[in-house]
Amino acid sequence: MSTSTTLPSPASKPLGEPLVKVGLVSLGCAKNLVDSEIMAGHLHKAGMALTPNADEADVMIVNTCSFIDAAKEESIGAILEANQNRGMRRRHQQQKLIVAGCMAQRFAGELKTSLPEVDAFIGLDQLTQIVPIIEGLLAKEREEEAEPENFVTPQPKFIPDFDTPRFRLTPAHTAYVKIAEGCNHPCSFCIIPQMRGRHRSRTVESIVAEARGLVAEGVKELNLISQDTTYFGMDRWEGKVGPRALVDSSRGDSLTYLLRELQKIEGDFWIRLLYTHPAHWSDELITTIAECPKVARYVDMPLQHISDPMLEAMRRETSSQHIRDLIKRIRAGVPGIALRTTFIAGFPGETVEDFETLLAFIEETRFERLGVFKYSQEEGTRAAKREGHLTSRTKEARWKKAMALQRRIALEQTAATVGRQIRVLVEAPGIARSEADAPDVDARVFVPENLPVGEFAQVTVIAAREYDLVGA
Ligand code: F3S
């Protein structure tokens, strides 16, 4: 996802004084978007302005993603495009180019040589330093042949607080709330812990203060994010916290306590849980969701596979039986909940039998929302070094088969919704989202154009259009 926006000019600036204008390209996931928002907040506070027009920017920032090869390519493409743009016009040749985000955090050392056109690389710990870094770059003439400056520090520790300057780049009615940063899980295919560091949770007080402020501003949907939202608070628990520790408020801060505190905030809004890990789900969490009506009947729980040999090879810390039991308990405990998950097709060593087991599981579980990724071999991961990598053709064929299966299930599910009354949040004239749809990743509900944007509405589903619904 790419984002660029313009900030209002700060009123405190004396008239006529030139502003520093900054272009910002935000790639990757919602966690990266929050980081972009933090940089934008610091720029705004310092009297700098964001501009959607790269031609008039004094500085371009590309906030990169490095999750899979395609994301890296997109990031490199955005950096090269920013550089090409400044080279094309003489007056922009002084424009500075900063590369931030996951790719910079992990690969700045190597990129310094391969991308000499970049002026500076910054990592997660430098998000709040963006203003002095920009001022430093603008104050000095870069010498020909000089290497890019590398501000990145290894093992980032940064975590935002409720008063961290932030300028939201999402629509006014929806916001991402980053409740923790980093990840302690050892998934063998994933490089994110190497970029984002160890798991560190914010305090409940800090998150509740931020949520209160957002609701007071009119936000109708708080999307709780982190690498693993179920691990929230566990990094501060006393004693040993194993890889399968269950969400348990008797041990200290936990997701359940956080949800109950957020539920107490007055107002009409959804709390949406994204990125949960099946290893940590407890009955306490299921009961809490059931008892907190503001928590959307929607849960995102990436499972990645269901065959035991694959779960083990992926180092998912869960078994097939655990996942199957958990899904039954979640559905029984929170009737009507929409389950969203993701799977990886074509992991190294995935046999025909493993894949057939996955298809059978998708068929019988009938997830309300499901995404399938083709395995991507990522340098620096354990999985990359495994034996038995499959050909691109096999990965593609398996991915297509899983997607086709889910498409049929999704069409049956949307058709079965016709005639039901549902609550939606209106996103734009004529377009809304239901409780079962997270921003950016899920389906839409087409609604009458006169429904007010940014408000909840009750509609009756009158038709289904593939994954989307039509409400009246
Ligand atoms: Fe990409 Fe970093 Fe997010 S690798 S998916 S931007 S955590």
Coordinates of C-alpha atoms and ligand atoms in Angstrom, one line a residue:
M1 CA 0.0 0.0 0.0
S2 CA 1.3 3.4 -0.8
T3 CA 0.3 6.6 0.9
S4 CA 1.0 10.2 0.4
T5 CA -0.8 13.1 1.8
T6 CA -0.5 16.8 2.4
L7 CA -0.4 18.3 5.9
P8 CA -2.1 21.6 6.6
S9 CA 0.5 24.4 6.9
P10 CA 1.1 25.2 10.5
A11 CA -0.4 28.5 11.5
S12 CA 2.5 29.4 13.8
K13 CA 4.9 29.8 10.8
P14 CA 5.6 33.4 9.9
L15 CA 4.1 34.3 6.5
G16 CA 6.5 34.0 3.7
E17 CA 9.0 31.8 5.4
P18 CA 9.7 28.9 3.2
L19 CA 8.6 25.6 4.6
V20 CA 10.5 22.4 4.2
K21 CA 8.3 20.2 2.0
V22 CA 8.5 16.4 2.4
G23 CA 7.1 13.7 0.1
L24 CA 6.4 10.4 1.8
V25 CA 5.8 7.0 0.2
S26 CA 4.6 4.5 2.7
L27 CA 4.8 0.8 1.6
G28 CA 4.1 -2.4 3.5
C29 CA 1.7 -3.2 6.3
A30 CA -0.3 -1.3 8.8
K31 CA 2.6 -1.4 11.3
N32 CA 4.7 0.5 8.8
L33 CA 1.9 2.9 8.1
V34 CA 1.8 3.8 11.8
D35 CA 5.6 4.5 11.6
S36 CA 4.9 6.8 8.6
E37 CA 2.3 8.5 10.7
I38 CA 4.8 9.0 13.5
M39 CA 7.3 10.6 11.1
A40 CA 4.5 12.7 9.6
G41 CA 3.6 13.9 13.2
H42 CA 7.1 14.9 13.9
L43 CA 7.4 16.8 10.6
H44 CA 4.1 18.6 11.3
K45 CA 5.2 19.5 14.8
A46 CA 8.4 21.0 13.5
G47 CA 6.6 23.2 10.9
M48 CA 7.5 21.0 7.9
A49 CA 4.8 20.1 5.4
L50 CA 4.0 16.9 3.7
T51 CA 3.4 17.2 0.0
P52 CA 1.8 14.7 -2.4
N53 CA 3.8 16.3 -5.2
A54 CA 7.3 14.8 -5.4
D55 CA 8.3 17.7 -7.8
E56 CA 8.0 20.3 -5.0
A57 CA 9.5 18.2 -2.2
D58 CA 12.8 19.2 -0.6
V59 CA 13.1 15.7 0.8
M60 CA 11.6 12.4 -0.2
I61 CA 11.1 9.6 2.3
V62 CA 10.5 6.1 1.1
N63 CA 9.2 3.9 4.1
T64 CA 10.0 0.4 2.8
C65 CA 8.8 -3.1 3.3
S66 CA 11.0 -6.2 3.1
F67 CA 8.7 -9.1 3.9
I68 CA 9.0 -11.0 0.6
D69 CA 10.8 -10.5 -2.7
A70 CA 7.9 -8.8 -4.3
A71 CA 7.8 -6.2 -1.4
K72 CA 11.6 -5.7 -1.7
E73 CA 11.2 -5.1 -5.4
E74 CA 8.4 -2.6 -4.9
S75 CA 10.5 -0.8 -2.3
I76 CA 13.6 -0.7 -4.6
G77 CA 11.3 0.5 -7.4
A78 CA 10.0 3.4 -5.3
I79 CA 13.5 4.4 -4.3
L80 CA 14.7 4.4 -7.9
E81 CA 11.6 6.3 -9.1
A82 CA 12.2 9.0 -6.4
N83 CA 15.8 9.3 -7.5
Q84 CA 14.9 9.4 -11.2
N85 CA 12.4 12.1 -10.6
R86 CA 14.9 14.4 -8.9
G87 CA 17.4 13.8 -11.6
M88 CA 15.0 14.9 -14.3
R89 CA 14.6 18.5 -13.2
R90 CA 17.6 20.6 -12.4
R91 CA 16.0 22.5 -9.6
H92 CA 15.2 19.2 -7.8
Q93 CA 18.7 17.9 -7.9
Q94 CA 19.2 19.1 -4.4
Q95 CA 16.3 17.1 -3.2
K96 CA 17.3 14.7 -0.4
L97 CA 16.3 11.0 -0.5
I98 CA 15.8 9.1 2.8
V99 CA 15.1 5.4 3.0
A100 CA 13.3 4.2 6.1
G101 CA 11.4 1.1 7.2
C102 CA 12.0 -2.6 7.3
M103 CA 14.3 -2.8 4.3
A104 CA 16.5 -0.1 5.7
Q105 CA 16.5 -1.6 9.2
R106 CA 17.7 -5.0 7.9
F107 CA 19.8 -4.2 4.8
A108 CA 21.1 -0.6 5.2
G109 CA 24.7 -2.0 5.3
E110 CA 24.4 -3.6 1.9
L111 CA 22.1 -1.0 0.4
K112 CA 24.6 1.7 1.1
T113 CA 26.8 0.4 -1.6
S114 CA 24.1 -0.7 -4.1
L115 CA 22.0 2.5 -3.7
P116 CA 24.6 5.3 -3.5
E117 CA 22.0 7.8 -4.7
V118 CA 20.2 7.6 -1.3
D119 CA 21.2 10.4 1.1
A120 CA 20.4 8.6 4.4
F121 CA 19.1 5.3 5.8
I122 CA 17.1 5.4 9.0
G123 CA 15.7 2.5 11.1
L124 CA 12.8 2.2 13.6
D125 CA 14.8 3.8 16.4
Q126 CA 15.2 7.0 14.3
L127 CA 11.5 7.6 13.5
T128 CA 11.3 10.3 16.2
Q129 CA 14.6 11.8 15.0
I130 CA 13.4 12.4 11.5
V131 CA 13.4 16.2 11.9
P132 CA 17.0 16.7 13.0
I133 CA 18.1 14.1 10.4
I134 CA 16.4 16.1 7.7
E135 CA 17.8 19.4 9.0
G136 CA 21.3 17.9 9.0
L137 CA 21.0 16.7 5.4
L138 CA 19.6 20.0 4.2
A139 CA 22.3 22.0 6.0
K140 CA 25.2 20.4 4.2
E141 CA 26.2 20.0 0.7
R142 CA 26.8 16.3 -0.1
E143 CA 30.2 15.7 -1.6
E144 CA 30.4 13.8 -4.9
E145 CA 31.1 10.1 -4.3
A146 CA 30.1 10.5 -0.6
E147 CA 28.4 7.3 0.8
P148 CA 24.8 7.6 2.1
E149 CA 24.6 8.3 5.8
N150 CA 23.6 5.2 7.8
F151 CA 21.7 6.1 11.0
V152 CA 20.3 2.6 11.5
T153 CA 21.0 1.0 14.9
P154 CA 20.6 -2.8 15.2
Q155 CA 18.0 -4.5 17.5
P156 CA 15.5 -1.6 17.5
K157 CA 13.9 -0.7 20.9
F158 CA 11.4 2.0 19.9
I159 CA 7.8 1.7 20.8
P160 CA 5.3 4.7 20.5
D161 CA 3.5 6.2 23.5
F162 CA 0.1 7.9 23.6
D163 CA 1.7 11.3 23.3
T164 CA 4.2 10.4 20.5
P165 CA 3.5 13.0 17.8
R166 CA 1.4 11.4 15.0
F167 CA -0.4 12.5 12.0
R168 CA -2.9 9.9 10.9
L169 CA -2.9 8.9 7.2
T170 CA -6.0 6.7 7.4
P171 CA -9.6 8.0 6.8
A172 CA -10.8 10.0 9.8
H173 CA -13.2 7.3 11.1
T174 CA -10.7 4.4 11.3
A175 CA -7.3 4.2 13.1
Y176 CA -4.5 1.7 13.7
V177 CA -3.4 1.4 17.3
K178 CA 0.0 -0.3 17.6
I179 CA -0.1 -2.0 21.0
A180 CA 3.3 -3.6 20.8
E181 CA 6.3 -3.9 18.5
G182 CA 8.7 -6.7 17.6
C183 CA 8.2 -10.5 17.8
N184 CA 9.6 -13.4 19.8
H185 CA 8.3 -16.1 17.6
P186 CA 10.7 -18.2 15.6
C187 CA 8.6 -18.9 12.4
S188 CA 11.1 -20.3 10.0
F189 CA 9.9 -18.4 6.9
C190 CA 9.7 -15.0 8.4
I191 CA 12.3 -12.3 8.6
I192 CA 10.3 -9.7 10.5
P193 CA 11.8 -10.4 14.0
Q194 CA 15.2 -9.7 12.5
M195 CA 14.0 -6.2 11.4
R196 CA 11.6 -5.2 14.2
G197 CA 13.4 -6.7 17.2
R198 CA 12.2 -8.5 20.3
H199 CA 8.5 -8.1 21.4
R200 CA 7.9 -5.1 23.6
S201 CA 4.4 -4.1 24.7
R202 CA 3.1 -0.6 25.5
T203 CA 1.3 -0.2 28.8
V204 CA -2.4 -0.5 29.0
E205 CA -2.6 3.1 30.3
S206 CA -0.8 4.4 27.3
I207 CA -3.0 2.5 24.8
V208 CA -6.2 3.5 26.6
A209 CA -5.1 7.1 26.6
E210 CA -4.5 7.0 22.9
A211 CA -7.8 5.2 22.3
R212 CA -9.8 7.8 24.3
G213 CA -8.2 10.5 22.2
L214 CA -9.1 8.8 19.0
V215 CA -12.7 8.1 20.0
A216 CA -13.0 11.7 21.1
E217 CA -11.8 12.8 17.6
G218 CA -14.6 10.7 16.1
V219 CA -12.8 7.5 15.3
K220 CA -15.3 4.6 14.9
E221 CA -12.9 1.7 14.6
L222 CA -9.7 1.0 16.5
N223 CA -7.7 -1.7 14.8
L224 CA -5.3 -3.2 17.3
I225 CA -2.1 -4.2 15.7
S226 CA 1.4 -5.6 16.5
Q227 CA 3.3 -8.6 15.2
D228 CA 1.4 -10.8 17.7
T229 CA -1.4 -9.1 19.5
T230 CA -2.1 -12.1 21.7
Y231 CA 1.4 -11.8 23.2
F232 CA 0.5 -8.4 24.5
G233 CA 1.9 -7.8 28.0
M234 CA 3.6 -11.2 28.3
D235 CA 7.0 -9.7 27.8
R236 CA 6.5 -8.1 31.2
W237 CA 5.3 -11.1 33.1
E238 CA 7.4 -12.5 35.9
G239 CA 8.9 -16.0 35.5
K240 CA 9.2 -18.1 32.5
V241 CA 6.8 -17.3 29.6
G242 CA 6.9 -20.3 27.2
P243 CA 6.2 -20.1 23.5
R244 CA 2.7 -21.4 24.1
A245 CA 1.8 -19.2 27.1
L246 CA -1.9 -18.5 27.2
V247 CA -3.5 -15.1 27.5
D248 CA -4.0 -14.8 31.3
S249 CA -4.8 -11.7 33.1
S250 CA -3.8 -13.2 36.5
R251 CA -0.1 -13.1 35.4
G252 CA 0.0 -9.4 34.5
D253 CA -1.0 -7.1 31.6
S254 CA -2.7 -9.1 29.0
L255 CA -4.9 -8.7 25.9
T256 CA -8.0 -9.5 27.8
Y257 CA -7.4 -6.8 30.4
L258 CA -6.7 -4.4 27.6
L259 CA -9.9 -5.3 25.8
R260 CA -11.9 -4.8 28.9
E261 CA -10.4 -1.4 29.6
L262 CA -11.0 -0.3 26.0
Q263 CA -14.6 -1.6 26.2
K264 CA -15.1 0.9 29.1
I265 CA -14.4 3.9 26.9
E266 CA -17.7 5.7 26.2
G267 CA -18.9 5.9 22.6
D268 CA -20.0 3.8 19.7
F269 CA -17.0 2.2 18.1
W270 CA -15.5 -1.2 17.0
I271 CA -12.4 -2.7 18.4
R272 CA -10.8 -5.0 15.8
L273 CA -8.2 -7.6 16.7
L274 CA -5.6 -8.2 14.0
Y275 CA -2.6 -10.5 13.9
T276 CA -3.4 -13.0 16.7
H277 CA -1.3 -16.2 17.1
P278 CA -3.1 -19.5 17.7
A279 CA -0.5 -20.6 20.3
H280 CA -1.7 -18.0 22.8
W281 CA -5.5 -18.1 22.6
S282 CA -7.1 -19.0 25.9
D283 CA -10.7 -19.5 27.0
E284 CA -10.3 -16.3 28.9
L285 CA -9.7 -14.5 25.6
I286 CA -12.7 -16.1 24.0
T287 CA -15.0 -15.2 26.9
T288 CA -13.7 -11.7 27.0
I289 CA -14.5 -11.1 23.3
A290 CA -17.9 -12.6 23.9
E291 CA -18.5 -10.3 26.8
C292 CA -17.2 -7.1 25.2
P293 CA -19.8 -5.9 22.6
K294 CA -17.4 -3.3 21.2
V295 CA -15.0 -5.9 20.1
A296 CA -15.9 -6.7 16.6
R297 CA -17.0 -10.3 15.9
Y298 CA -14.0 -10.7 13.7
V299 CA -10.6 -12.2 14.4
D300 CA -7.5 -12.3 12.3
M301 CA -5.5 -15.4 13.1
P302 CA -2.8 -16.3 10.6
L303 CA -2.4 -20.2 10.7
Q304 CA 0.0 -20.7 7.7
H305 CA -0.7 -24.5 7.4
I306 CA -2.6 -27.3 9.1
S307 CA -0.5 -30.4 8.3
D308 CA 1.7 -31.3 11.4
P309 CA 5.0 -31.8 9.4
M310 CA 4.5 -28.4 7.9
L311 CA 3.6 -26.7 11.2
E312 CA 6.7 -28.2 12.7
A313 CA 8.9 -27.2 9.7
M314 CA 7.5 -23.7 9.9
R315 CA 8.2 -23.6 13.7
R316 CA 4.6 -22.5 14.4
E317 CA 4.5 -23.8 18.0
T318 CA 1.1 -25.2 17.4
S319 CA -0.2 -28.6 16.3
S320 CA -3.0 -29.4 13.9
Q321 CA -5.2 -30.7 16.8
H322 CA -4.6 -27.6 18.8
I323 CA -5.7 -25.4 15.9
R324 CA -8.8 -27.5 15.1
D325 CA -9.9 -27.5 18.8
L326 CA -9.3 -23.8 19.1
I327 CA -11.4 -22.9 16.1
K328 CA -14.3 -25.0 17.5
R329 CA -13.9 -23.2 20.9
I330 CA -13.8 -19.8 19.3
R331 CA -16.9 -20.4 17.1
A332 CA -18.8 -21.9 20.0
G333 CA -17.8 -19.1 22.4
V334 CA -18.4 -16.2 20.1
P335 CA -21.4 -17.1 17.8
G336 CA -21.3 -15.3 14.5
I337 CA -17.6 -14.5 14.6
A338 CA -15.9 -14.1 11.3
L339 CA -12.5 -15.8 11.2
R340 CA -9.8 -14.5 8.9
T341 CA -6.7 -16.5 8.3
T342 CA -3.8 -16.8 5.9
F343 CA -2.0 -19.9 4.6
I344 CA 1.3 -20.5 2.8
A345 CA 1.2 -22.8 -0.2
G346 CA 4.3 -24.5 -1.5
F347 CA 6.5 -24.3 1.6
P348 CA 9.8 -26.3 1.1
G349 CA 9.1 -30.0 1.6
E350 CA 5.3 -29.6 1.3
T351 CA 4.1 -33.0 -0.1
V352 CA 1.0 -33.6 -2.2
E353 CA -0.5 -35.1 1.0
D354 CA 0.3 -32.0 3.1
F355 CA -1.3 -29.8 0.5
E356 CA -4.4 -32.1 0.2
T357 CA -4.7 -31.9 4.0
L358 CA -4.7 -28.1 3.8
L359 CA -7.4 -28.1 1.1
A360 CA -9.6 -30.5 3.1
F361 CA -9.2 -28.2 6.1
I362 CA -10.1 -25.1 4.2
E363 CA -13.2 -27.0 2.8
E364 CA -14.4 -28.2 6.2
T365 CA -13.6 -25.1 8.2
R366 CA -15.1 -22.6 5.8
F367 CA -13.2 -19.5 6.9
E368 CA -15.2 -16.3 6.4
R369 CA -12.1 -14.6 5.1
L370 CA -8.9 -16.2 3.8
G371 CA -5.8 -15.3 2.0
V372 CA -3.2 -17.7 0.5
F373 CA 0.4 -16.7 -0.2
K374 CA 2.9 -18.6 -2.4
Y375 CA 6.0 -19.4 -0.3
S376 CA 8.8 -16.9 -1.0
Q377 CA 12.3 -17.9 -0.2
E378 CA 13.7 -15.2 2.0
E379 CA 17.4 -14.8 2.5
G380 CA 18.4 -15.0 6.2
T381 CA 15.5 -17.3 7.2
R382 CA 15.8 -21.0 8.3
A383 CA 13.3 -22.1 5.7
A384 CA 15.4 -20.7 2.9
K385 CA 18.1 -23.2 3.8
R386 CA 15.7 -26.2 3.9
E387 CA 15.8 -29.0 1.5
G388 CA 12.9 -29.6 -0.9
H389 CA 12.2 -26.2 -2.4
L390 CA 9.3 -26.6 -4.9
T391 CA 9.3 -25.2 -8.4
S392 CA 7.6 -21.9 -9.1
R393 CA 5.2 -23.8 -11.2
T394 CA 4.1 -26.1 -8.4
K395 CA 3.8 -23.2 -6.0
E396 CA 1.7 -21.3 -8.5
A397 CA -0.5 -24.4 -9.2
R398 CA -1.1 -25.0 -5.5
W399 CA -1.8 -21.4 -4.8
K400 CA -4.4 -21.2 -7.6
K401 CA -6.1 -24.4 -6.4
A402 CA -6.4 -23.1 -2.8
M403 CA -7.6 -19.7 -4.0
A404 CA -10.2 -21.3 -6.3
L405 CA -11.5 -23.4 -3.5
Q406 CA -11.8 -20.4 -1.2
R407 CA -13.5 -18.4 -4.0
R408 CA -16.3 -21.0 -4.2
I409 CA -16.7 -21.0 -0.4
A410 CA -16.8 -17.2 -0.3
L411 CA -19.4 -17.0 -3.0
E412 CA -21.6 -19.5 -1.1
Q413 CA -21.1 -17.5 2.1
T414 CA -22.0 -14.2 0.5
A415 CA -25.0 -15.6 -1.2
A416 CA -26.2 -17.0 2.2
T417 CA -26.0 -13.4 3.6
V418 CA -28.7 -12.1 1.3
G419 CA -31.8 -11.1 3.3
R420 CA -29.8 -10.5 6.5
Q421 CA -29.6 -7.2 8.4
I422 CA -26.0 -6.1 9.0
R423 CA -24.3 -3.1 10.6
V424 CA -21.8 -1.3 8.4
L425 CA -19.3 1.5 8.7
V426 CA -19.6 3.8 5.7
E427 CA -16.1 4.4 4.2
A428 CA -16.9 6.6 1.2
P429 CA -20.1 7.6 -0.6
G430 CA -21.8 4.3 -1.5
I431 CA -19.1 2.1 0.0
A432 CA -19.1 0.6 3.4
R433 CA -17.5 -2.3 5.4
S434 CA -19.2 -4.8 7.7
E435 CA -18.0 -6.0 11.0
A436 CA -16.5 -9.0 9.2
D437 CA -14.3 -6.8 7.0
A438 CA -11.0 -5.2 8.1
P439 CA -9.8 -2.1 6.3
D440 CA -7.7 -2.8 3.1
V441 CA -7.7 -6.6 3.2
D442 CA -11.3 -7.7 3.2
A443 CA -14.6 -7.2 1.2
R444 CA -16.9 -4.2 0.8
V445 CA -20.6 -3.6 1.1
F446 CA -22.1 -1.3 -1.5
V447 CA -24.7 0.9 0.1
P448 CA -27.0 3.9 -0.8
E449 CA -24.9 7.0 -1.6
N450 CA -26.8 9.1 0.8
L451 CA -25.5 7.3 3.9
P452 CA -23.2 9.6 5.9
V453 CA -19.5 8.8 5.5
G454 CA -17.7 7.9 8.7
E455 CA -20.9 6.7 10.5
F456 CA -22.4 3.4 11.2
A457 CA -25.6 2.3 9.4
Q458 CA -27.9 -0.6 9.4
V459 CA -28.6 -2.2 6.0
T460 CA -30.3 -5.2 4.6
V461 CA -28.2 -7.3 2.2
I462 CA -30.1 -7.5 -1.1
A463 CA -27.5 -9.1 -3.3
A464 CA -24.0 -10.6 -3.4
R465 CA -21.4 -9.6 -5.9
E466 CA -18.5 -12.1 -5.7
Y467 CA -16.8 -11.3 -2.4
D468 CA -18.8 -8.1 -1.9
L469 CA -22.3 -7.4 -0.8
V470 CA -25.0 -4.9 -1.8
G471 CA -27.0 -3.4 1.0
A472 CA -30.1 -1.2 1.0
Ligands
F3S1 FE1 6.7 -5.4 5.5 FE2 7.9 -4.7 7.8 FE3 5.3 -4.9 7.6 S1 8.6 -6.3 6.4 S2 4.9 -6.5 6.1 S3 6.5 -3.4 6.5 S4 6.6 -5.4 9.4

